[in-house]
PDB file of C-alpha atoms in Angstrom:
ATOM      1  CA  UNK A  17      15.744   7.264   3.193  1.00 72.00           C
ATOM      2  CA  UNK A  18      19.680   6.254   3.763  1.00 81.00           C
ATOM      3  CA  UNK A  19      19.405   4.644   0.056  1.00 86.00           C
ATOM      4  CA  UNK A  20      17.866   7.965  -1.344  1.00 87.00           C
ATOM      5  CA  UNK A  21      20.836  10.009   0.086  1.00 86.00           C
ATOM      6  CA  UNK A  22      23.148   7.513  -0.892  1.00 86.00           C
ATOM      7  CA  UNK A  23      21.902   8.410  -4.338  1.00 84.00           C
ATOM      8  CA  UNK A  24      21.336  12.059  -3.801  1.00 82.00           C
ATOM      9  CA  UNK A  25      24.755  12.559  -2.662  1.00 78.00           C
ATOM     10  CA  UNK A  26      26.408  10.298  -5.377  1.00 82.00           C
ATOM     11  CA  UNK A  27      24.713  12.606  -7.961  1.00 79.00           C
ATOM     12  CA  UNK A  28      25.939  15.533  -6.589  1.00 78.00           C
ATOM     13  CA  UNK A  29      29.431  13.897  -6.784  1.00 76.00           C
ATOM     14  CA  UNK A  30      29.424  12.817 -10.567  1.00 74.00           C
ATOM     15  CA  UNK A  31      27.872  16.410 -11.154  1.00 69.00           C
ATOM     16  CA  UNK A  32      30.315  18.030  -9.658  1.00 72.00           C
ATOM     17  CA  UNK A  33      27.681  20.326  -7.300  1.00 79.00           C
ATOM     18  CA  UNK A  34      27.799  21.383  -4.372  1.00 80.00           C
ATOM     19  CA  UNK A  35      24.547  21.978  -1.808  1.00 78.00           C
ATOM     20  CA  UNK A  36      23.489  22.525   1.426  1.00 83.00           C
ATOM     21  CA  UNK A  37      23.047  19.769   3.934  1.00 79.00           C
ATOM     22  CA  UNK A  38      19.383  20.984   4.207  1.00 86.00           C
ATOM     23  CA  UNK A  39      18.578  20.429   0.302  1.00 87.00           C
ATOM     24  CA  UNK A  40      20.341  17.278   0.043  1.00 84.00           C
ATOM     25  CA  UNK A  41      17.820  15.670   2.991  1.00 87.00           C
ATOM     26  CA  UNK A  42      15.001  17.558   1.119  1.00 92.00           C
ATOM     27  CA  UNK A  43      15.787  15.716  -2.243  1.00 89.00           C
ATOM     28  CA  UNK A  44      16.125  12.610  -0.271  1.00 90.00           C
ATOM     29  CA  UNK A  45      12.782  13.074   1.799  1.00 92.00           C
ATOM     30  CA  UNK A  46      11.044  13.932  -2.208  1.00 93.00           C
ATOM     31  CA  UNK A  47      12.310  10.645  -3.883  1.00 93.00           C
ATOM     32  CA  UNK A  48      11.752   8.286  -1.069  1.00 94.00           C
ATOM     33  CA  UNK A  49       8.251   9.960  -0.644  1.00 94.00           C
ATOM     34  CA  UNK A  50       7.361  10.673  -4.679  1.00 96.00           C
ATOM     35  CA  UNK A  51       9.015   7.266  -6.154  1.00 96.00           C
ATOM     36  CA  UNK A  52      10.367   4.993  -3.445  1.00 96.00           C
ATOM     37  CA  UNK A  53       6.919   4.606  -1.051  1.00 96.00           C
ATOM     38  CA  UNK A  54       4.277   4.539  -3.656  1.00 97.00           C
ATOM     39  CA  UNK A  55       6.155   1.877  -5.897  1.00 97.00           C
ATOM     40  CA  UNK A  56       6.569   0.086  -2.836  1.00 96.00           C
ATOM     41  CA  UNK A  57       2.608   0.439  -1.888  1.00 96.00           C
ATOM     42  CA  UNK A  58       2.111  -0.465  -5.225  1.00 96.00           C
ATOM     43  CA  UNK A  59       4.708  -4.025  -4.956  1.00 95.00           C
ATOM     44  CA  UNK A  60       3.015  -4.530  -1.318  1.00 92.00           C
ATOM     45  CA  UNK A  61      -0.545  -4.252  -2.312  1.00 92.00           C
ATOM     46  CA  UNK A  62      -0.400  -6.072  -5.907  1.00 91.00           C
ATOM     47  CA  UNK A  63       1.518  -8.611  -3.731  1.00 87.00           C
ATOM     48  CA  UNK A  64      -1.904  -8.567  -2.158  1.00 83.00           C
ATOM     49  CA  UNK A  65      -3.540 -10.130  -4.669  1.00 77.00           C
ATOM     50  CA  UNK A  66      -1.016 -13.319  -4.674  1.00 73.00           C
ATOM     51  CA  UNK A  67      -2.017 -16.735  -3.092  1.00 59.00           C
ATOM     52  CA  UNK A  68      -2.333 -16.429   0.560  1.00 50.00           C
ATOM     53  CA  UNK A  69       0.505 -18.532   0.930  1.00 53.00           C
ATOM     54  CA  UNK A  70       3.091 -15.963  -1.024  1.00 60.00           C
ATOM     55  CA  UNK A  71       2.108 -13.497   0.968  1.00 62.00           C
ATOM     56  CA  UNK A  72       4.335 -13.526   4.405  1.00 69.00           C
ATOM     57  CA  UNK A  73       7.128 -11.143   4.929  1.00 71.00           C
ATOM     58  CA  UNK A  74       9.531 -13.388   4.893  1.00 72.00           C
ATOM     59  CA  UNK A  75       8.471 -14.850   1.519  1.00 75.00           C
ATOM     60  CA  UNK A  76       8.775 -11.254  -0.307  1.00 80.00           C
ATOM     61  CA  UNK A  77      12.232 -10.788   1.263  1.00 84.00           C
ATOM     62  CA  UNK A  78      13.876 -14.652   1.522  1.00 82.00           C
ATOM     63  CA  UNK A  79      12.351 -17.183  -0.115  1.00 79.00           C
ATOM     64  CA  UNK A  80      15.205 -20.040   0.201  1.00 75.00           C
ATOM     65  CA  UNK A  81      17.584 -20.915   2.936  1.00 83.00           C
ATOM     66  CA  UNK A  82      19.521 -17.816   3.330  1.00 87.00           C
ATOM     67  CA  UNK A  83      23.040 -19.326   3.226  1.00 91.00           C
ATOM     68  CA  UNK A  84      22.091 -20.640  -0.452  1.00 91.00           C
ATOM     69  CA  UNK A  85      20.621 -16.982  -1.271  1.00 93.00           C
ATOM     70  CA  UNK A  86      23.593 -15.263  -0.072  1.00 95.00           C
ATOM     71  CA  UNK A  87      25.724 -17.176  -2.256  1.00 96.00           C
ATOM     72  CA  UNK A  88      23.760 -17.288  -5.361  1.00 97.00           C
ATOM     73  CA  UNK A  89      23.407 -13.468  -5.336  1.00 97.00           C
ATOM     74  CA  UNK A  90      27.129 -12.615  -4.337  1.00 98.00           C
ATOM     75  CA  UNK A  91      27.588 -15.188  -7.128  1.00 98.00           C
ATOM     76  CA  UNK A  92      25.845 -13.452  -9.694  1.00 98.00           C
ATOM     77  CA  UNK A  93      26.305  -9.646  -8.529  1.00 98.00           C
ATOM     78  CA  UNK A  94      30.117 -10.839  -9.785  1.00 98.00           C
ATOM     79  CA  UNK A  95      29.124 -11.810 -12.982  1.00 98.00           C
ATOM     80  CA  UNK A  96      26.957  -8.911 -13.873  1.00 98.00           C
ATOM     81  CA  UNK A  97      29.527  -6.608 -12.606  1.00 98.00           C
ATOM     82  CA  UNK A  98      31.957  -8.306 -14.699  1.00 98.00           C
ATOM     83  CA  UNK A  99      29.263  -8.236 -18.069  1.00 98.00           C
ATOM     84  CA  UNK A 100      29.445  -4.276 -17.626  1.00 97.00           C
ATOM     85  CA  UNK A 101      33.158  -4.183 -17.329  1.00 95.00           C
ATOM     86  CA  UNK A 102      34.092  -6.222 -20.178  1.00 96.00           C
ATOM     87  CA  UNK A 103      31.064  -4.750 -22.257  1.00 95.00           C
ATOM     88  CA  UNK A 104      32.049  -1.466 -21.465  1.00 92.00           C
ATOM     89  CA  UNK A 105      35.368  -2.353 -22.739  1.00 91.00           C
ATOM     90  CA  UNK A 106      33.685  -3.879 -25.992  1.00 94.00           C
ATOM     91  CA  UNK A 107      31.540  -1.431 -27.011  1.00 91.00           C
ATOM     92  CA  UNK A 108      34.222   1.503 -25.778  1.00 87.00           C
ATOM     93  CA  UNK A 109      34.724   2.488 -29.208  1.00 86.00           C
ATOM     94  CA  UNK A 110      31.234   3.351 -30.811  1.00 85.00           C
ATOM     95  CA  UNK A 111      30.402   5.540 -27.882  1.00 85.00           C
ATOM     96  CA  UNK A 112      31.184   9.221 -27.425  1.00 82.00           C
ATOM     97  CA  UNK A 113      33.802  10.966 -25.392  1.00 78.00           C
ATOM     98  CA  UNK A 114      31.463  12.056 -22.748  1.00 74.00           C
ATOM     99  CA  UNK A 115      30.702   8.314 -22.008  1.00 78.00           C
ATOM    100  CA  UNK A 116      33.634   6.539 -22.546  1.00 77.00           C
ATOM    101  CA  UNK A 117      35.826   8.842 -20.963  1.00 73.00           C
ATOM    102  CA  UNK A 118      34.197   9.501 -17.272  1.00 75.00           C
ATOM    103  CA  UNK A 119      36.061   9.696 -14.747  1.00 74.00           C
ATOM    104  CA  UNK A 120      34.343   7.414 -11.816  1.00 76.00           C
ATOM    105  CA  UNK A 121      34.638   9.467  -8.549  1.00 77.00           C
ATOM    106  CA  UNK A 122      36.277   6.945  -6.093  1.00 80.00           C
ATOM    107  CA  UNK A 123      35.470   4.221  -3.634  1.00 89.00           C
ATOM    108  CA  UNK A 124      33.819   5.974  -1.098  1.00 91.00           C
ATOM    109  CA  UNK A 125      30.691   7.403  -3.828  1.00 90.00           C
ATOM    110  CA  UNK A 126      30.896   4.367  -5.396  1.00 91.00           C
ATOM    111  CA  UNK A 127      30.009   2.365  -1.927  1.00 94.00           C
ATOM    112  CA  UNK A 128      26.955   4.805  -1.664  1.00 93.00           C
ATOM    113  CA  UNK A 129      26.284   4.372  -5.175  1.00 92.00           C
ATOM    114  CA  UNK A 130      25.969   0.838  -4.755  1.00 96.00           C
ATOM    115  CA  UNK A 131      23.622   1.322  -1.603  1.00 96.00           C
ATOM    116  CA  UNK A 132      21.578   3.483  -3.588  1.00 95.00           C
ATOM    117  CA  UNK A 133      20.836   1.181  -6.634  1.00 96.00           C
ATOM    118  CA  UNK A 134      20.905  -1.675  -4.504  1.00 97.00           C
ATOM    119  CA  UNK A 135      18.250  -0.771  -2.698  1.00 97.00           C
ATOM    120  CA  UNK A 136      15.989   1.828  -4.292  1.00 97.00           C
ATOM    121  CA  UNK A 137      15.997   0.671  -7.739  1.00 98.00           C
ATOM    122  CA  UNK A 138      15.030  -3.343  -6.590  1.00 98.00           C
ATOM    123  CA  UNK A 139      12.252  -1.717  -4.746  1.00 98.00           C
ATOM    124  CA  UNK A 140      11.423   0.554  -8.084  1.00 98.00           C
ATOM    125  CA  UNK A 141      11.815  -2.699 -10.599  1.00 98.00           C
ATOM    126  CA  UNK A 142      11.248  -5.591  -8.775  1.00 98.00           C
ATOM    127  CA  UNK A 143       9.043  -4.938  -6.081  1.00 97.00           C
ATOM    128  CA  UNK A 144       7.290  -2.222  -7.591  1.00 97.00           C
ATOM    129  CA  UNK A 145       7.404  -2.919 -11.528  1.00 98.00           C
ATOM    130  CA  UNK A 146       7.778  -6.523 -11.702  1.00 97.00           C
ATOM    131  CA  UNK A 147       5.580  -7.590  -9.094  1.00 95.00           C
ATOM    132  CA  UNK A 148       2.548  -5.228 -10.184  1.00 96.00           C
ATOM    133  CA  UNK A 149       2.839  -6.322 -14.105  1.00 96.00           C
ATOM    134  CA  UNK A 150       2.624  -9.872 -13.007  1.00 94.00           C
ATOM    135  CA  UNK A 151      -0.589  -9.363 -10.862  1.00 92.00           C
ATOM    136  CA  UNK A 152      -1.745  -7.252 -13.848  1.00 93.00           C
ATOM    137  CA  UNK A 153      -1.026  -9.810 -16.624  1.00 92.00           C
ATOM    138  CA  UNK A 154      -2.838 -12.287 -14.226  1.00 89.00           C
ATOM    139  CA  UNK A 155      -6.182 -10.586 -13.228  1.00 88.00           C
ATOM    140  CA  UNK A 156      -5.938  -9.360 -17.145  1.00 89.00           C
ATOM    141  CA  UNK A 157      -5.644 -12.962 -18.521  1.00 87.00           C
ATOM    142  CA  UNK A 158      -7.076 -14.416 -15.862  1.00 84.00           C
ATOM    143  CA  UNK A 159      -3.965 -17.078 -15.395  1.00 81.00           C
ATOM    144  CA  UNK A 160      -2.229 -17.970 -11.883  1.00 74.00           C
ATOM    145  CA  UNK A 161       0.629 -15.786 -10.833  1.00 71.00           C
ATOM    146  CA  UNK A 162       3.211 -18.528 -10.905  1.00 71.00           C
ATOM    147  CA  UNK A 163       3.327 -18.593 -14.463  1.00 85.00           C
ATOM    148  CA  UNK A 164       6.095 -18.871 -15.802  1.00 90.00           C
ATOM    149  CA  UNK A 165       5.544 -17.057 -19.426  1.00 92.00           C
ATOM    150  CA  UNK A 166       3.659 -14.437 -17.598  1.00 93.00           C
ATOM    151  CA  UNK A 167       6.875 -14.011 -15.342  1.00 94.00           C
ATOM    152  CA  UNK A 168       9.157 -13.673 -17.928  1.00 96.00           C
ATOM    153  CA  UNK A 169       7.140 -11.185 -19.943  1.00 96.00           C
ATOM    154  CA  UNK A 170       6.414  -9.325 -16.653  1.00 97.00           C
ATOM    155  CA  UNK A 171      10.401  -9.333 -16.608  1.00 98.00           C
ATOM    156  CA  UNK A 172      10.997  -8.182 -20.051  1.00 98.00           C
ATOM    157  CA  UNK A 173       9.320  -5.033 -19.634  1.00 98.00           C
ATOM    158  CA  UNK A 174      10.530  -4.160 -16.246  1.00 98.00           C
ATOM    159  CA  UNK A 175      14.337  -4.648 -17.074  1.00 98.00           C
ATOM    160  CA  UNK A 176      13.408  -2.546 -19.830  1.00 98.00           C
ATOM    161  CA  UNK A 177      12.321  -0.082 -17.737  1.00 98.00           C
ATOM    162  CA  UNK A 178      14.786  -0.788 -15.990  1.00 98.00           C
ATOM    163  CA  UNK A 179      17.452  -0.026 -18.612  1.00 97.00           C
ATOM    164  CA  UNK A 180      15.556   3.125 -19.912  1.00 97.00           C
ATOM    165  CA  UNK A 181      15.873   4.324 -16.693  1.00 96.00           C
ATOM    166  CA  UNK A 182      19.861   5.005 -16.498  1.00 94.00           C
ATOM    167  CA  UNK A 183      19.427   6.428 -19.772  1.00 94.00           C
ATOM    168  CA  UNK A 184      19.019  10.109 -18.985  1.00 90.00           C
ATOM    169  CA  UNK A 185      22.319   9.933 -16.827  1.00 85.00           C
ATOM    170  CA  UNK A 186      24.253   9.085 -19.963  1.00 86.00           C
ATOM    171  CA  UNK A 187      22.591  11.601 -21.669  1.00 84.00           C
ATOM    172  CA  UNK A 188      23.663  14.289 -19.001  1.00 79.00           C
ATOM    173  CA  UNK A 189      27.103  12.551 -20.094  1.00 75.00           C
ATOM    174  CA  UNK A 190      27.056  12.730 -23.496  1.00 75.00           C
ATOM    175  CA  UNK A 191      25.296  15.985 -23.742  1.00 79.00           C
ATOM    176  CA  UNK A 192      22.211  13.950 -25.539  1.00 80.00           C
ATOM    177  CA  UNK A 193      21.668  10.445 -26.605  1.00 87.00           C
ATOM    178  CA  UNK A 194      22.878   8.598 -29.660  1.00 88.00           C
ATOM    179  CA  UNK A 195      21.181   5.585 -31.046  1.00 91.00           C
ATOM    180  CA  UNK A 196      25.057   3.515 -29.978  1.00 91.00           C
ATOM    181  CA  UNK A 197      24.547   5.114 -26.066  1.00 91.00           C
ATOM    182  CA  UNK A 198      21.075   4.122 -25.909  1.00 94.00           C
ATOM    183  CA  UNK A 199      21.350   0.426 -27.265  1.00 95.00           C
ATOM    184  CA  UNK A 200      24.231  -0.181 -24.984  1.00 94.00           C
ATOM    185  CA  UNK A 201      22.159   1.136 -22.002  1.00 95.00           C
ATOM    186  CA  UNK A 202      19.709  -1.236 -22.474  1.00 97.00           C
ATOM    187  CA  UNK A 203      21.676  -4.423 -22.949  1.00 97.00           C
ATOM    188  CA  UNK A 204      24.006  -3.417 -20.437  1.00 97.00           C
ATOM    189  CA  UNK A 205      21.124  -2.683 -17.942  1.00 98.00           C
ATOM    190  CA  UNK A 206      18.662  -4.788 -19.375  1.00 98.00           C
ATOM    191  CA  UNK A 207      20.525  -8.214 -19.080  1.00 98.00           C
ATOM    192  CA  UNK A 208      21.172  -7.290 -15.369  1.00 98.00           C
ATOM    193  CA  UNK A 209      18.069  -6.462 -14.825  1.00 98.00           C
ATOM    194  CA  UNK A 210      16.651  -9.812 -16.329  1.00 98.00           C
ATOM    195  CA  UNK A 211      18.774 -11.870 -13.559  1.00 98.00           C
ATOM    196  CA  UNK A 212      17.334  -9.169 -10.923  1.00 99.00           C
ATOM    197  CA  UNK A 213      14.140 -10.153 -11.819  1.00 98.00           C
ATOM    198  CA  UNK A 214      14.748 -13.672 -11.845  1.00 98.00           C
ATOM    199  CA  UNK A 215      16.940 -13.672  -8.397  1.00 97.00           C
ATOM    200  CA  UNK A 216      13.319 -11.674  -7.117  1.00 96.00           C
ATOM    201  CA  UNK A 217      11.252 -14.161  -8.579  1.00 94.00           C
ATOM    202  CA  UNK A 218      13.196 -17.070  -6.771  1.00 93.00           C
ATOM    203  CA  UNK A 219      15.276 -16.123  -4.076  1.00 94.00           C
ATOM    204  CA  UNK A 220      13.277 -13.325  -2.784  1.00 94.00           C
ATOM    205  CA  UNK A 221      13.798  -9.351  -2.534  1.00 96.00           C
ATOM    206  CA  UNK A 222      16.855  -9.309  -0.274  1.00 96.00           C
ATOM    207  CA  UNK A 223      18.596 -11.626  -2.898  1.00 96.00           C
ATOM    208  CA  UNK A 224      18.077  -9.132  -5.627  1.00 98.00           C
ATOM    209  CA  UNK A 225      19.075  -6.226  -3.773  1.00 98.00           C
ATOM    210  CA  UNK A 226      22.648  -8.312  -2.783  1.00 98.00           C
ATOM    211  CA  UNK A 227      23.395  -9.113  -6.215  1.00 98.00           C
ATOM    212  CA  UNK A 228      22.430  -5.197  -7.401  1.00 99.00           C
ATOM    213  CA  UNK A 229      24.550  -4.084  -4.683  1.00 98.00           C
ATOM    214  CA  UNK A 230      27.529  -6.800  -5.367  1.00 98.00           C
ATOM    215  CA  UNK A 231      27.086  -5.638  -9.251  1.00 98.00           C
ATOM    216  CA  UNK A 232      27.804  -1.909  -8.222  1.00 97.00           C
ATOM    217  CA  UNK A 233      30.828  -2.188  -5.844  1.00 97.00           C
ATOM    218  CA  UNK A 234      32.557  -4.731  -8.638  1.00 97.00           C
ATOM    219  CA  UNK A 235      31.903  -1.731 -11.000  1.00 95.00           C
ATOM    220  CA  UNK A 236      32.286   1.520  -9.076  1.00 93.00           C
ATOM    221  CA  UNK A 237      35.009   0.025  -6.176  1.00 95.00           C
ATOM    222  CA  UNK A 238      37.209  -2.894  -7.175  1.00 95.00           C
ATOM    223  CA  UNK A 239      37.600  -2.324 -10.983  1.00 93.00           C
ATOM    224  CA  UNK A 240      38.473   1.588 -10.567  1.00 90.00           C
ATOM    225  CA  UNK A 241      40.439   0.741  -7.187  1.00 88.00           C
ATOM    226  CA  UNK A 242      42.571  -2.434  -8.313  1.00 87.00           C
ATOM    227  CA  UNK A 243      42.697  -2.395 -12.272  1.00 79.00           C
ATOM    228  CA  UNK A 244      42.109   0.980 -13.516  1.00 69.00           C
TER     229      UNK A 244
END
């Protein structure tokens, strides 16, 4: 619920839009309870269908020592933060004013931003998505779970996903979506969301959320607050 108003309220913020209190805990209440729960149920109970030993709390959440974890995902929440940046940079002239040109509204929605993401959208992807196309690609093909091609397809498609779904906020930027927005989206988004998967897959859910979260404040804090 604090992730979905993190994410509410950030919205409203980039939007410009103002609302009452009231509407902005109903919109909360409505994504944790339409997106966030049942992709979680869905995570939790294809989890379910794991080997009983990948199956305890603490192996969906830390699945190394946590000192290593912590440093691995800090690690590469930097470096993903820093792909965006430069990329952003890169690519800044094929895209359109609307994009290019945003003004980013300041540390304080940026730290809820990152909250958000960092927690709703590893729950959406990674817990929900990832874990449920690997159980499905095993029952389907009738192959163990800890495969490691049926990972990394189960990966493809959820950072993917993943990417597609940032798309319509660009479009909301752009006033519609060109062919340069949308390819940038998903290689932006969908690289990330590869090493998401993968810091899931290995490290646990807690890891992935860190390095989302990391990712987001190097984007939406330090770069606007120190070198913009």
């Amino acid at each position: 619920m604090v992730a979905s108003l993190s994410t509410v309220y950030y919205g409203l913020v980039i939007s410009h839009r103002a609302i009452p209190l009231a509407e902005v805990l109903l919109l909360a209440a409505a994504s944790t309870a339409i997106v966030t729960l049942p992709l979680a149920s869905l995570g939790l109970w294809s989890r379910s269908k794991q080997r009983a030993e990948d199956l305890s709390l603490s192996e969906l959440l830390v699945r190394d020592k946590w000192l290593s974890s912590v440093v691995l995902a800090l690690s590469l929440g930097v470096m993903c933060g820093a792909f965006v940046v430069v990329s952003d940079k890169t690519f800044y002239d094929f895209l359109p004013v609307g994009v290019r040109d945003i003004e980013l509204p300041g540390s304080f929605p940026g730290l809820l931003a990152a909250i958000g993401a960092g927690i709703n959208e590893e729950i959406w992807f990674r817990l929900g998505v990832l874990t449920s196309l690997t159980a499905l690609g095993s029952w389907s093909l009738k192959i163990e779970n800890s495969s490691t091609a049926l990972f990394w397809s189960a990966n493809v498609v959820a950072a993917i996903l993943f990417g597609a779904a940032h798309l319509p906020q660009f479009a909301l930027m752009a006033n519609g979506l060109s062919l340069n927005v949308i390819g940038v989206v998903l290689l932006q988004n969908g690289l990330v969301g590869l090493i998401f998967g993968w810091l899931y897959w290995r490290q646990g859910l807690l890891a992935a959320m860190l390095a989302h979260f990391t990712a987001d404040i190097v984007i939406h804090v330090i770069v606007p607050t120190f070198f913009v």
